[in-house]
GROMACS .gro file of C-alpha atoms in nm:
model
  107
    1UNK     CA    1   0.194  -2.829  -0.269
    2UNK     CA    2   0.356  -2.941  -0.593
    3UNK     CA    3   0.232  -3.297  -0.534
    4UNK     CA    4  -0.118  -3.174  -0.446
    5UNK     CA    5  -0.140  -2.961  -0.760
    6UNK     CA    6  -0.028  -3.256  -0.969
    7UNK     CA    7  -0.274  -3.494  -0.800
    8UNK     CA    8  -0.574  -3.261  -0.789
    9UNK     CA    9  -0.520  -3.098  -1.127
   10UNK     CA   10  -0.356  -3.359  -1.352
   11UNK     CA   11  -0.487  -3.177  -1.660
   12UNK     CA   12  -0.291  -2.872  -1.548
   13UNK     CA   13   0.023  -3.079  -1.493
   14UNK     CA   14  -0.006  -3.219  -1.847
   15UNK     CA   15  -0.053  -2.878  -2.009
   16UNK     CA   16   0.197  -2.679  -1.809
   17UNK     CA   17   0.545  -2.761  -1.695
   18UNK     CA   18   0.541  -2.536  -1.390
   19UNK     CA   19   0.320  -2.371  -1.132
   20UNK     CA   20   0.269  -1.996  -1.111
   21UNK     CA   21   0.289  -1.899  -0.747
   22UNK     CA   22   0.087  -1.588  -0.659
   23UNK     CA   23   0.156  -1.464  -0.311
   24UNK     CA   24   0.127  -1.157  -0.099
   25UNK     CA   25   0.429  -0.977   0.032
   26UNK     CA   26   0.411  -1.127   0.382
   27UNK     CA   27   0.753  -1.195   0.529
   28UNK     CA   28   0.728  -1.578   0.534
   29UNK     CA   29   0.645  -1.580   0.162
   30UNK     CA   30   0.948  -1.381   0.051
   31UNK     CA   31   1.222  -1.542   0.262
   32UNK     CA   32   1.535  -1.684   0.101
   33UNK     CA   33   1.437  -2.045   0.172
   34UNK     CA   34   1.096  -1.999   0.011
   35UNK     CA   35   1.246  -1.829  -0.294
   36UNK     CA   36   1.509  -2.102  -0.329
   37UNK     CA   37   1.247  -2.378  -0.302
   38UNK     CA   38   1.027  -2.214  -0.564
   39UNK     CA   39   1.326  -2.183  -0.794
   40UNK     CA   40   1.417  -2.552  -0.748
   41UNK     CA   41   1.058  -2.651  -0.828
   42UNK     CA   42   1.067  -2.432  -1.137
   43UNK     CA   43   0.768  -2.231  -1.027
   44UNK     CA   44   0.721  -1.879  -1.157
   45UNK     CA   45   0.662  -1.593  -0.920
   46UNK     CA   46   0.408  -1.336  -1.029
   47UNK     CA   47   0.422  -0.980  -0.911
   48UNK     CA   48   0.368  -0.981  -0.537
   49UNK     CA   49   0.057  -0.824  -0.389
   50UNK     CA   50   0.047  -0.596  -0.086
   51UNK     CA   51   0.055  -0.797   0.236
   52UNK     CA   52  -0.276  -0.866   0.406
   53UNK     CA   53  -0.478  -0.707   0.129
   54UNK     CA   54  -0.846  -0.787   0.201
   55UNK     CA   55  -0.945  -0.746  -0.162
   56UNK     CA   56  -0.749  -1.059  -0.251
   57UNK     CA   57  -0.779  -1.265   0.067
   58UNK     CA   58  -1.014  -1.555  -0.013
   59UNK     CA   59  -1.096  -1.596   0.353
   60UNK     CA   60  -1.241  -1.244   0.367
   61UNK     CA   61  -1.434  -1.257   0.042
   62UNK     CA   62  -1.765  -1.377   0.190
   63UNK     CA   63  -1.742  -1.150   0.493
   64UNK     CA   64  -1.715  -0.837   0.282
   65UNK     CA   65  -1.975  -0.956   0.032
   66UNK     CA   66  -2.229  -1.018   0.309
   67UNK     CA   67  -2.149  -0.681   0.466
   68UNK     CA   68  -2.186  -0.503   0.133
   69UNK     CA   69  -2.534  -0.651   0.097
   70UNK     CA   70  -2.629  -0.538   0.449
   71UNK     CA   71  -2.484  -0.192   0.385
   72UNK     CA   72  -2.726  -0.119   0.103
   73UNK     CA   73  -2.998  -0.019   0.351
   74UNK     CA   74  -2.775   0.172   0.591
   75UNK     CA   75  -2.734   0.546   0.633
   76UNK     CA   76  -2.472   0.689   0.865
   77UNK     CA   77  -2.441   1.037   1.010
   78UNK     CA   78  -2.080   1.019   1.123
   79UNK     CA   79  -1.768   0.808   1.136
   80UNK     CA   80  -1.852   0.668   1.480
   81UNK     CA   81  -2.177   0.517   1.350
   82UNK     CA   82  -1.990   0.351   1.066
   83UNK     CA   83  -1.725   0.215   1.300
   84UNK     CA   84  -1.989   0.084   1.543
   85UNK     CA   85  -2.188  -0.083   1.264
   86UNK     CA   86  -1.877  -0.250   1.118
   87UNK     CA   87  -1.755  -0.370   1.458
   88UNK     CA   88  -2.095  -0.522   1.539
   89UNK     CA   89  -2.119  -0.699   1.203
   90UNK     CA   90  -1.771  -0.848   1.227
   91UNK     CA   91  -1.829  -0.956   1.588
   92UNK     CA   92  -2.161  -1.117   1.493
   93UNK     CA   93  -1.992  -1.361   1.255
   94UNK     CA   94  -1.892  -1.671   1.447
   95UNK     CA   95  -1.632  -1.931   1.359
   96UNK     CA   96  -1.882  -2.144   1.169
   97UNK     CA   97  -1.947  -1.854   0.929
   98UNK     CA   98  -1.581  -1.849   0.826
   99UNK     CA   99  -1.539  -2.226   0.828
  100UNK     CA  100  -1.844  -2.277   0.605
  101UNK     CA  101  -1.732  -2.008   0.360
  102UNK     CA  102  -1.375  -2.140   0.345
  103UNK     CA  103  -1.507  -2.487   0.261
  104UNK     CA  104  -1.696  -2.336  -0.033
  105UNK     CA  105  -1.377  -2.203  -0.193
  106UNK     CA  106  -1.263  -2.396  -0.500
  107UNK     CA  107  -0.978  -2.644  -0.458
   0.00000   0.00000   0.00000
């Protein structure tokens, strides 16, 4: 990752002497080996986010944005209708929807 950041963002590497690593609180991201590696690289850790938080997961960004747009015309009478609508919308998005949206994310 350090090499990729340096290669893809040389202007960043020239201006800053370290990378700021923003991560969630998922177990693999907070292990001793990961922390030690980040320390060796001289990367700063920012305050961790809650694990699996959909409001910060780039992969979910487009899914929720498209659902929010579709929701504007919806009216629900009970929780079951909401749950059914959400389940159908999520199930209707195939793999290509996610793949295409992930490819649109900035490097």
